[in-house]
mmCIF file of C-alpha atoms and ligand atoms in Angstrom:
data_model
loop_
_atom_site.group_PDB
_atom_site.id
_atom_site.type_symbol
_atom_site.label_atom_id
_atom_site.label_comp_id
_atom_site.label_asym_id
_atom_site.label_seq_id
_atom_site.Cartn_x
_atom_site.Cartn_y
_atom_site.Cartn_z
ATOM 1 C CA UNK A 8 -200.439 -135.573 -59.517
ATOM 2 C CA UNK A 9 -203.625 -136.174 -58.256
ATOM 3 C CA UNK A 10 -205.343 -132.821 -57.494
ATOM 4 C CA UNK A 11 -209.353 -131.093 -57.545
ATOM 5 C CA UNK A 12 -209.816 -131.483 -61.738
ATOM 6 C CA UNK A 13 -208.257 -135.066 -61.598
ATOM 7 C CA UNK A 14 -210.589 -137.159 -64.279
ATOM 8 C CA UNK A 15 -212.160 -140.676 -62.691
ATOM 9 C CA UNK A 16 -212.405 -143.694 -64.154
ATOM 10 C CA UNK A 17 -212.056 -147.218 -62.882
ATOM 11 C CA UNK A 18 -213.097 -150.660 -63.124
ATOM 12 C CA UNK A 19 -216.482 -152.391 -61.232
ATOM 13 C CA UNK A 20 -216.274 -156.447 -60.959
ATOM 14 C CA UNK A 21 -215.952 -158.662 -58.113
ATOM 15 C CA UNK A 22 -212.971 -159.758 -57.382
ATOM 16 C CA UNK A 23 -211.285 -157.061 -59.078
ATOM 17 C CA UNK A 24 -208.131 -157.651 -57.330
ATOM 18 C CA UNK A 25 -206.521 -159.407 -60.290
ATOM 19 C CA UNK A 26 -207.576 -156.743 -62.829
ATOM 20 C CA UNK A 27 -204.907 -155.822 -65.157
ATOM 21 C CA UNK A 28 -206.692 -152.684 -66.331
ATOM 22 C CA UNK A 29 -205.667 -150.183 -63.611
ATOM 23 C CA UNK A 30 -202.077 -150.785 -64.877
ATOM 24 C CA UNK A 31 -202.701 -150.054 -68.397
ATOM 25 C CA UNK A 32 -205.348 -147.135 -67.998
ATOM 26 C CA UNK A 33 -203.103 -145.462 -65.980
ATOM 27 C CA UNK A 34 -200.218 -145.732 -67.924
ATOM 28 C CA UNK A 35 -202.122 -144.750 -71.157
ATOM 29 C CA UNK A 36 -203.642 -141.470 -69.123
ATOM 30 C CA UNK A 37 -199.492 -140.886 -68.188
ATOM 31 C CA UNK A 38 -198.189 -140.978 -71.547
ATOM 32 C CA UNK A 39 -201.441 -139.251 -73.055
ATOM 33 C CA UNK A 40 -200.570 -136.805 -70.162
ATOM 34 C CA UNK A 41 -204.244 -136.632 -68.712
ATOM 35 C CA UNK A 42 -204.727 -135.764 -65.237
ATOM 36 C CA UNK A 43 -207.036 -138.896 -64.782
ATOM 37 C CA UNK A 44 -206.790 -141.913 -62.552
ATOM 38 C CA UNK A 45 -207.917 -145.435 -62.749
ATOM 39 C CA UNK A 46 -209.437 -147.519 -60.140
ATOM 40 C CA UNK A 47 -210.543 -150.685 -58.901
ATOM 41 C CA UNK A 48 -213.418 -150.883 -57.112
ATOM 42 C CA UNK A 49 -215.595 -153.739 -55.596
ATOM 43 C CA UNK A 50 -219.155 -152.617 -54.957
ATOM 44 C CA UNK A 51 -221.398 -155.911 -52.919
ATOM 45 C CA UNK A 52 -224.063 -154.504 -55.352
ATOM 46 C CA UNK A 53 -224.292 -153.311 -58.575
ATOM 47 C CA UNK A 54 -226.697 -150.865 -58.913
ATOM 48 C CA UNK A 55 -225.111 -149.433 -55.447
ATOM 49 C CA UNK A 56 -221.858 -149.198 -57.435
ATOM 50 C CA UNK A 57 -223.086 -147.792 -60.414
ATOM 51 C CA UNK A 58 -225.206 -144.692 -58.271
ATOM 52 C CA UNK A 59 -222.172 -143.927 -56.281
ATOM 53 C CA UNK A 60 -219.676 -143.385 -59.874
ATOM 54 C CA UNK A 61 -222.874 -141.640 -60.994
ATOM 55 C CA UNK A 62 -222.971 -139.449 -57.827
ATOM 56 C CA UNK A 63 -218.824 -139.109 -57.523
ATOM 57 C CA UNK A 64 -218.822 -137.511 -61.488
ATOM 58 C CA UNK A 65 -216.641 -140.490 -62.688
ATOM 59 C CA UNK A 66 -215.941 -140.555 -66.226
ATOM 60 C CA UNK A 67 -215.760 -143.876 -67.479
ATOM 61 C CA UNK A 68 -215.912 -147.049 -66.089
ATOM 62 C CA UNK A 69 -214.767 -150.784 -67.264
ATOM 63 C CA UNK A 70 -217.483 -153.638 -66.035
ATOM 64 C CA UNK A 71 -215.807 -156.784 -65.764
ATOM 65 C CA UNK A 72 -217.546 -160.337 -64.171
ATOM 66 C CA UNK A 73 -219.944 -160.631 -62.721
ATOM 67 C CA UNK A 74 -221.588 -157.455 -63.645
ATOM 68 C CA UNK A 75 -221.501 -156.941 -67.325
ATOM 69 C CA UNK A 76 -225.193 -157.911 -67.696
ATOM 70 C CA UNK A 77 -226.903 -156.784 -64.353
ATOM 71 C CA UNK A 78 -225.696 -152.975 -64.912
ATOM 72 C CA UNK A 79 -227.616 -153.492 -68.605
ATOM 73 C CA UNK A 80 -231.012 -151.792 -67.019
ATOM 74 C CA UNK A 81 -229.958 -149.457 -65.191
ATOM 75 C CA UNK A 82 -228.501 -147.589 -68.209
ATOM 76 C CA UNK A 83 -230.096 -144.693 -70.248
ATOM 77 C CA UNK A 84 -228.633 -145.646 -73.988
ATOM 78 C CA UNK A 85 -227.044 -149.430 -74.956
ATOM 79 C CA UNK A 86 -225.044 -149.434 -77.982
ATOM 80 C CA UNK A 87 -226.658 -151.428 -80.703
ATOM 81 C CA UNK A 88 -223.421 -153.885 -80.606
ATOM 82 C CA UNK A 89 -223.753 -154.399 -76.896
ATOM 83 C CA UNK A 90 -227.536 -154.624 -76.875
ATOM 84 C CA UNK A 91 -227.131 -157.573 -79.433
ATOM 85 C CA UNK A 92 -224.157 -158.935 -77.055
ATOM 86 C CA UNK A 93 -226.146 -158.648 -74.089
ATOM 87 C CA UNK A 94 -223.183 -157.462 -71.757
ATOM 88 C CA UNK A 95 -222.007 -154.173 -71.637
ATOM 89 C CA UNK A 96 -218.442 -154.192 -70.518
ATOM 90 C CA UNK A 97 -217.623 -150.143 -70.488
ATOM 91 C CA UNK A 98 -219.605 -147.324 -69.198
ATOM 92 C CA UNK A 99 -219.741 -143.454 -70.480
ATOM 93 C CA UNK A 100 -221.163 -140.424 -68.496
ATOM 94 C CA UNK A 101 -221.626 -137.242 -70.457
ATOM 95 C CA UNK A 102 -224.038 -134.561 -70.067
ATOM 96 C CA UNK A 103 -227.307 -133.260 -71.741
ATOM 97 C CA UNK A 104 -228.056 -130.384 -73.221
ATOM 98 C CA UNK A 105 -229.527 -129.122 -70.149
ATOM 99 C CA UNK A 106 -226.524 -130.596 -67.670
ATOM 100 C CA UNK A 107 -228.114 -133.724 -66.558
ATOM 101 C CA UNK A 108 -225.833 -136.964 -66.382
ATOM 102 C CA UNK A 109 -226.353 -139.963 -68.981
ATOM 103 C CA UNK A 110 -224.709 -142.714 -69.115
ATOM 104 C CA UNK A 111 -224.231 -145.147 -72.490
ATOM 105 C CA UNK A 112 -223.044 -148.572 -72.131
ATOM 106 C CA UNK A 113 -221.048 -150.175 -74.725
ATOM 107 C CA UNK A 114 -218.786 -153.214 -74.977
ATOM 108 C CA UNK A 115 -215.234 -153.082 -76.456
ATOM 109 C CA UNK A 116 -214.682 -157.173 -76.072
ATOM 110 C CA UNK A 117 -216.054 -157.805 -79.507
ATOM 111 C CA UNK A 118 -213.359 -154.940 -81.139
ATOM 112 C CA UNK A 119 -210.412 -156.200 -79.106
ATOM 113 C CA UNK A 120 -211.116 -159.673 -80.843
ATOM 114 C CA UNK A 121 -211.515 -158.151 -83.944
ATOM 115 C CA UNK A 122 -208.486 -156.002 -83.657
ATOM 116 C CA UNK A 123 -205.972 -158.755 -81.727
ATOM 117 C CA UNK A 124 -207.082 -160.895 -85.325
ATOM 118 C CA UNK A 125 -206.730 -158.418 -87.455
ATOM 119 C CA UNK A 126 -203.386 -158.010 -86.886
ATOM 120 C CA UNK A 127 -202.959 -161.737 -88.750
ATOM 121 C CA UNK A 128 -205.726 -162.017 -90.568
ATOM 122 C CA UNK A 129 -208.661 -160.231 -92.661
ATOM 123 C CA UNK A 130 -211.411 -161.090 -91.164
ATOM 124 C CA UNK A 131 -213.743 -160.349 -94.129
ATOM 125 C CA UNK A 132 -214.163 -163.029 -95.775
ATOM 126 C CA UNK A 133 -212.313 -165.491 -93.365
ATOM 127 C CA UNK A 134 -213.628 -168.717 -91.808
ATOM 128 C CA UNK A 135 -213.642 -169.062 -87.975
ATOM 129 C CA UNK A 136 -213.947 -171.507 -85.543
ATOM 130 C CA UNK A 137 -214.811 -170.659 -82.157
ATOM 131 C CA UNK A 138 -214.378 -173.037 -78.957
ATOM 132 C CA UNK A 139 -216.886 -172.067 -76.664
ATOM 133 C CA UNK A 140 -220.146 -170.703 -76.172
ATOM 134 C CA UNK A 141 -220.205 -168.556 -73.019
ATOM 135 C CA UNK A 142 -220.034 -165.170 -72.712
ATOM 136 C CA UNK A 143 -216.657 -164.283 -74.505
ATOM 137 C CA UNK A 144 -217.834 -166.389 -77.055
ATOM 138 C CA UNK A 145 -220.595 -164.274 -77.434
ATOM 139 C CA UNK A 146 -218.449 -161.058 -77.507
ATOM 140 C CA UNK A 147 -216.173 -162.947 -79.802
ATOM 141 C CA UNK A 148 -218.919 -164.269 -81.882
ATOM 142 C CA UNK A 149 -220.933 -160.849 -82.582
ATOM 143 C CA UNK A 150 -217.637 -159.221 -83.591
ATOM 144 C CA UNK A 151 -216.992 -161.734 -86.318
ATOM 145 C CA UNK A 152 -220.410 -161.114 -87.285
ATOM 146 C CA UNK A 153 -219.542 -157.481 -88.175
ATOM 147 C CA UNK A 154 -216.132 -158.260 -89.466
ATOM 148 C CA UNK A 155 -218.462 -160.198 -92.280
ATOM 149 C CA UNK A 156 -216.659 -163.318 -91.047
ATOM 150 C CA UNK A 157 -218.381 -166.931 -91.693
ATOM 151 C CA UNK A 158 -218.903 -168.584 -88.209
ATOM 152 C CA UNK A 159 -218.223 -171.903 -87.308
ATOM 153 C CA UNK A 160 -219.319 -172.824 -83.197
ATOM 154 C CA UNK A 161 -218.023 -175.894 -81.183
ATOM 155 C CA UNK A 162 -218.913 -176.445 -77.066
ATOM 156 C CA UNK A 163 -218.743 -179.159 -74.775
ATOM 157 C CA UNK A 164 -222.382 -178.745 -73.991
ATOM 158 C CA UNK A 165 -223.878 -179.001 -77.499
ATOM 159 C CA UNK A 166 -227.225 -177.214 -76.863
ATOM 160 C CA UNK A 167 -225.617 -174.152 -75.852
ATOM 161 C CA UNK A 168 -223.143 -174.067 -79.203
ATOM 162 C CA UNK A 169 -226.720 -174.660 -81.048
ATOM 163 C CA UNK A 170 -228.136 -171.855 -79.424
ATOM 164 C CA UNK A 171 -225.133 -169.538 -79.951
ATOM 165 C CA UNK A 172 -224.651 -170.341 -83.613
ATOM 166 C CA UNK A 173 -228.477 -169.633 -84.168
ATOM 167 C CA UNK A 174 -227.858 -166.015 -82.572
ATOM 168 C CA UNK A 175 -224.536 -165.230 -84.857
ATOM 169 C CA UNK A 176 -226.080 -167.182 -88.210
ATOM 170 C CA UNK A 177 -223.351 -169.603 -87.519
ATOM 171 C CA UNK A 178 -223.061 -173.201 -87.887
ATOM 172 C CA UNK A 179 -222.736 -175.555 -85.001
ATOM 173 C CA UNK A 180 -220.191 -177.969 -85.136
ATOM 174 C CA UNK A 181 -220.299 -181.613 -83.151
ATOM 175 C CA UNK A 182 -217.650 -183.090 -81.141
ATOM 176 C CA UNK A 183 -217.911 -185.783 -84.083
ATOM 177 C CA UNK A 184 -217.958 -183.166 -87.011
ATOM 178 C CA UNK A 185 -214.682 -181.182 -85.550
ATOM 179 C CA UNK A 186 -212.118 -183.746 -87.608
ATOM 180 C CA UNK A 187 -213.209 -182.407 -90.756
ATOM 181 C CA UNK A 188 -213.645 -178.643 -90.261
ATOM 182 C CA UNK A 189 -210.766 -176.365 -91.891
ATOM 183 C CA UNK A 190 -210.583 -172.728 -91.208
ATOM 184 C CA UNK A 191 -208.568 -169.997 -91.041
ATOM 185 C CA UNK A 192 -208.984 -169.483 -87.888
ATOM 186 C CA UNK A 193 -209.260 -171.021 -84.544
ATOM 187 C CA UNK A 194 -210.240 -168.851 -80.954
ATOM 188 C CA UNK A 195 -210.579 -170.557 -77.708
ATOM 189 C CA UNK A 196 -212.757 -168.650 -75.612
ATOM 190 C CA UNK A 197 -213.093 -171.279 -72.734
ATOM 191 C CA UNK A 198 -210.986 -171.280 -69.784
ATOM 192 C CA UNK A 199 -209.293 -174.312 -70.844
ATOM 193 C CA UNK A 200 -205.701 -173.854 -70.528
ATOM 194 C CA UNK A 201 -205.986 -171.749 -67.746
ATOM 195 C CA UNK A 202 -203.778 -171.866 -64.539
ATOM 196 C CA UNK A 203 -203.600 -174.263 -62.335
ATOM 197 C CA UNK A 204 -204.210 -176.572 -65.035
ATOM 198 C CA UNK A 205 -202.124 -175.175 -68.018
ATOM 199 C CA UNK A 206 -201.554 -178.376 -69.287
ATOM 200 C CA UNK A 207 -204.574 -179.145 -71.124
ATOM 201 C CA UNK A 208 -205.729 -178.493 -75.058
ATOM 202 C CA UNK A 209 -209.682 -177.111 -75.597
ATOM 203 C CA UNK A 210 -209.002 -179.373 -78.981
ATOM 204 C CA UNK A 211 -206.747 -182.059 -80.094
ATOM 205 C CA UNK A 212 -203.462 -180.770 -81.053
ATOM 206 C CA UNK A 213 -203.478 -183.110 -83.943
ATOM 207 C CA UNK A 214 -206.491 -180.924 -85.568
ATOM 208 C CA UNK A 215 -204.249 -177.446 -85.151
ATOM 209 C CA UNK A 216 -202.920 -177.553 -88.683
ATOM 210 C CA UNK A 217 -206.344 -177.562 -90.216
ATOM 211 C CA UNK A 218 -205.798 -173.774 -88.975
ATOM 212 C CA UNK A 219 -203.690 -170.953 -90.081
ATOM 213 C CA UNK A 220 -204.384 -168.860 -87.336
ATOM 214 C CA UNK A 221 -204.912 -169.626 -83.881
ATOM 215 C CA UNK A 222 -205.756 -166.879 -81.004
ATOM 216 C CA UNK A 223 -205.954 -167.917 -77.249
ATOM 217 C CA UNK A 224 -208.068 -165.322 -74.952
ATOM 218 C CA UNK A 225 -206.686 -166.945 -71.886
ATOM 219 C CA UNK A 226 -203.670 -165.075 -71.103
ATOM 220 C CA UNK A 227 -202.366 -167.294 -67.235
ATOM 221 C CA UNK A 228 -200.069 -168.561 -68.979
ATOM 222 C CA UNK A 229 -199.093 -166.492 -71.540
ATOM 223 C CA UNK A 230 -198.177 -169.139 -73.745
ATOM 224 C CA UNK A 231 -200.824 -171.436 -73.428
ATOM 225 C CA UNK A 232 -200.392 -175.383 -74.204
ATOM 226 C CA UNK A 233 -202.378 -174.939 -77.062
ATOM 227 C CA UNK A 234 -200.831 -171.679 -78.717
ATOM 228 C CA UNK A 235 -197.162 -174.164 -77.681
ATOM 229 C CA UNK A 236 -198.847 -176.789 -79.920
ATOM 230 C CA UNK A 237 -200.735 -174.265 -82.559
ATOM 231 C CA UNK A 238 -196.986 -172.924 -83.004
ATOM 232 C CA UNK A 239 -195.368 -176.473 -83.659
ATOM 233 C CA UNK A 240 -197.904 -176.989 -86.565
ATOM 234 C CA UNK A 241 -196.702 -173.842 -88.302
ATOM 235 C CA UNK A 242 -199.976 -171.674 -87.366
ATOM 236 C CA UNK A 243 -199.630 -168.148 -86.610
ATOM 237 C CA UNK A 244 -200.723 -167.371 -83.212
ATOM 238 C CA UNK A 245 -202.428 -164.777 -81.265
ATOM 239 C CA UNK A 246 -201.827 -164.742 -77.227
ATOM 240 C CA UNK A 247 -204.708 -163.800 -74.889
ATOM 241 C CA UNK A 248 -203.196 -160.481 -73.544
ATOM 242 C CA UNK A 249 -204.021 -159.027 -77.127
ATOM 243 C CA UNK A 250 -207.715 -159.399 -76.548
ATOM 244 C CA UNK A 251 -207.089 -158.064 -73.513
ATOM 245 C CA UNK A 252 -204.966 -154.822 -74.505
ATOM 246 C CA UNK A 253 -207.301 -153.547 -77.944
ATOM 247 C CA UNK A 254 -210.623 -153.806 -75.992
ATOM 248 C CA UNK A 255 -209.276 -151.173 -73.316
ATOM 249 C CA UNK A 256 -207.511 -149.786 -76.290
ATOM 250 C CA UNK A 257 -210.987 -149.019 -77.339
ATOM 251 C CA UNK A 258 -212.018 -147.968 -74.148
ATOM 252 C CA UNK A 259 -209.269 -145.382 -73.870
ATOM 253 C CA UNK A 260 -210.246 -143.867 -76.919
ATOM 254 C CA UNK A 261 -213.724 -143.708 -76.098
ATOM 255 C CA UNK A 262 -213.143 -141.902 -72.953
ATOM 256 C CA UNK A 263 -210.591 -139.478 -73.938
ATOM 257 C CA UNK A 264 -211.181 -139.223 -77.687
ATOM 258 C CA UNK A 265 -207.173 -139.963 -77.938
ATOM 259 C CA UNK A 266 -205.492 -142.601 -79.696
ATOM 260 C CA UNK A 267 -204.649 -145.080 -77.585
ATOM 261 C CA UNK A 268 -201.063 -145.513 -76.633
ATOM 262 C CA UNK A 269 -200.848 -149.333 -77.601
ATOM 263 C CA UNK A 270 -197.042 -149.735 -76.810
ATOM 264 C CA UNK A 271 -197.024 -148.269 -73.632
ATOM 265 C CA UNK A 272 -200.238 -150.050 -72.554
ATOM 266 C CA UNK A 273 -198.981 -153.714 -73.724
ATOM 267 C CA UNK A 274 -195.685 -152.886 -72.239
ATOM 268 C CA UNK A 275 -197.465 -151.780 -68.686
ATOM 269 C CA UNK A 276 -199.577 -155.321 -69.505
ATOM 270 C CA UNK A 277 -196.686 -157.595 -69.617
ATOM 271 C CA UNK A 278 -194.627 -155.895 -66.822
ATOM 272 C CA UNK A 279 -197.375 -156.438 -64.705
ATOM 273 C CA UNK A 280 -197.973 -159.881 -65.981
ATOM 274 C CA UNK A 281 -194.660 -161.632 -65.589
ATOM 275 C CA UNK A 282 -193.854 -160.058 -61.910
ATOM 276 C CA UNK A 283 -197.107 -162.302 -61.146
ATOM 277 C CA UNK A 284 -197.079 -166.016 -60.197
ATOM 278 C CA UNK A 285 -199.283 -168.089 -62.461
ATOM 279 C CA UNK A 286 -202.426 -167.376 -60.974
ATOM 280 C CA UNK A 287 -206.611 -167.816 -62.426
ATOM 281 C CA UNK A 288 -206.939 -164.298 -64.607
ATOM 282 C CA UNK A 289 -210.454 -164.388 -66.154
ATOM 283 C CA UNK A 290 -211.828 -160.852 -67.472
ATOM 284 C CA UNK A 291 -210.344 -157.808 -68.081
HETATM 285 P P1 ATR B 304 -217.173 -166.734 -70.086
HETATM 286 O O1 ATR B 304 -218.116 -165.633 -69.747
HETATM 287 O O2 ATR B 304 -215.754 -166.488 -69.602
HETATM 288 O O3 ATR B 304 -217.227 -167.140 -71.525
HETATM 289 P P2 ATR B 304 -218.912 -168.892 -69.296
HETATM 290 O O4 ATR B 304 -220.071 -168.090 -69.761
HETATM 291 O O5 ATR B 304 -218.998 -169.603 -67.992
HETATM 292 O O6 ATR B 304 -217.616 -167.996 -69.188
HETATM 293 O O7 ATR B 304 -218.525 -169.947 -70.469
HETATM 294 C C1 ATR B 304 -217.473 -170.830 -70.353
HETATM 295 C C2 ATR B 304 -217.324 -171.613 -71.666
HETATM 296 O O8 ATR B 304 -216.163 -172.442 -71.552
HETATM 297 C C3 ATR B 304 -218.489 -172.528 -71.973
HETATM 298 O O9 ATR B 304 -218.643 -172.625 -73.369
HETATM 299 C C4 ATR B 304 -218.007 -173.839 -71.374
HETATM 300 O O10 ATR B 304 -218.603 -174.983 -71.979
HETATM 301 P P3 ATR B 304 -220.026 -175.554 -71.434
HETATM 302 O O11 ATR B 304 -221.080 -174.721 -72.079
HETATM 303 O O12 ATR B 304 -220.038 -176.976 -71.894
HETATM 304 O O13 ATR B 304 -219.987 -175.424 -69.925
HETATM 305 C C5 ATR B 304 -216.561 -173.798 -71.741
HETATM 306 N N1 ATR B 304 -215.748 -174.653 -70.866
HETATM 307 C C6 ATR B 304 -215.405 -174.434 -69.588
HETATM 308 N N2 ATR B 304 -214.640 -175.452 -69.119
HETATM 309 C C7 ATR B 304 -214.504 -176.334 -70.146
HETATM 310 C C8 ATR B 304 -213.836 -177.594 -70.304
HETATM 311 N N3 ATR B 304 -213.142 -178.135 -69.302
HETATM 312 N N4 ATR B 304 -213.909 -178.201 -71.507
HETATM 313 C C9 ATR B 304 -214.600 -177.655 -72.529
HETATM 314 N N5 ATR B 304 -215.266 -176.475 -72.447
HETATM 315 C C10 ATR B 304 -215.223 -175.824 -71.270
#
């Protein structure tokens, strides 16, 4: 029931028609029983955007594409992580001690990553190979990096993986190298894989068994070609709609300082999911 001490929060991006979020946040804020909502909203402008949730009293807010590093200066406090990230994908207002809004931006990509893993794997210690080198790579990436993981990086463009692995203290791995790397894990973060073309592999399916874990953050389709071919070589495999669900896991918690109601948020994820057609799904 939506009434005059109703909580905001919602979700900035362009498009944000596809966002899964409002689904989950607002099932989380039902079974937390919070009078908050969750919206999506498509400001032409950032900084517009951000003045009007500032000006409206919203809570919290989820920044998805193509905003996550344009709303970076108009902030008052960056969390270390997300400074080091360089996207912020989740906004907090609270007040001063003299009643004055602030607003902190943090980003919660790098712990859904770590948590969706962690639920196979220890990261400490572990050795990871990451496809990719844009910006969930560098979520991704920085996570690992506080997990105490050892970082291997592959891209298609190799300047860019060079550049990425010299940021995380990683090595960079060349199209000609990636026969011989073992690991124990393997995370796509390119859009390979992704619908309309779900057919096609980031990697050579015949390299999957030098992994014993492989996690897929695309999550149109669900079961991606390669988790399909990561599964036939005996590898335990994470789909994309884990990422997906611990980041705003994190989020929830941040906003509301409850535990986040995991079960009823993947459940609200896949229900929404698979009354979809197969359609692009980048983001949160
Ligand atoms: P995001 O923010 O979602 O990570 P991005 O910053 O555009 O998106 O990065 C996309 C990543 O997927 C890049 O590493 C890109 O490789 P390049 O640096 O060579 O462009 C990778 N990628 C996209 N399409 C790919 C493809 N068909 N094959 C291999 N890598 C691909």
């Amino acid at each position: 029931m939506i009434n005059g001490t109703t909580r905001l929060f919602g979700i900035i991006g362009n498009p944000v028609t596809h966002s899964l979020s409002p689904v989950m946040h607002n099932a989380a804020f039902a079974a937390l029983g919070l009078n908050a909502v969750y919206l999506p909203m498509q400001p032409k402008d950032p900084e517009e955007g951000y003045r009007g949730l500032r000006a409206l009293g919203f809570v919290g807010v989820s920044i998805t594409v193509p905003f996550k590093v344009a709303i970076i200066p108009l902030l008052d406090h960056i969390d270390p992580v997300a400074d080091k990230i360089g996207a912020v994908n989740t906004l907090l207002f609270h007040e001063d001690a003299q009643g004055a809004t602030l607003c902190t931006g943090y980003n919660t990509d790098w712990i859904g990553s770590n948590h969706a893993l962690e639920t196979e794997i220890d990261l400490a210690g572990s050795t990871v190979l990451i496809l990719g080198a844009g910006g969930a790579a560098r979520a991704v990436g920085f996570g690992l990096v506080q997990a105490g993981a050892t970082i291997l990086v592959h891209n298609r463009t190799e300047s860019k993986g060079r550049r990425l692995a010299g940021q995380l203290d990683a090595t960079c791995i060349t199209a000609k190298e990636l026969v011989d790397v073992r690991a124990d894990v393997l995370i796509n973060t390119t859009s390979v894989g992704m619908a309309p073309d779900h057919q096609a592999l980031p990697i050579d399916a015949k390299l999957l068994a030098h992994f014993s874990v492989v996690m897929d953050i695309v999550y149109a389709p669900l079961q991606t070609a390669l988790l399909r071919a990561a599964e036939a070589c005996g590898c335990r495999t994470v789909d994309g709609t884990q990422m997906l669900l611990h980041q705003g896991a994190a989020q929830c918690t941040l906003w509301t300082g409850c535990e986040a109601p995991l079960a009823v948020m993947r459940h609200a994820l896949l229900k929404e999911l698979s009354s979809r057609d197969i359609s692009p799904a980048t983001g949160t």
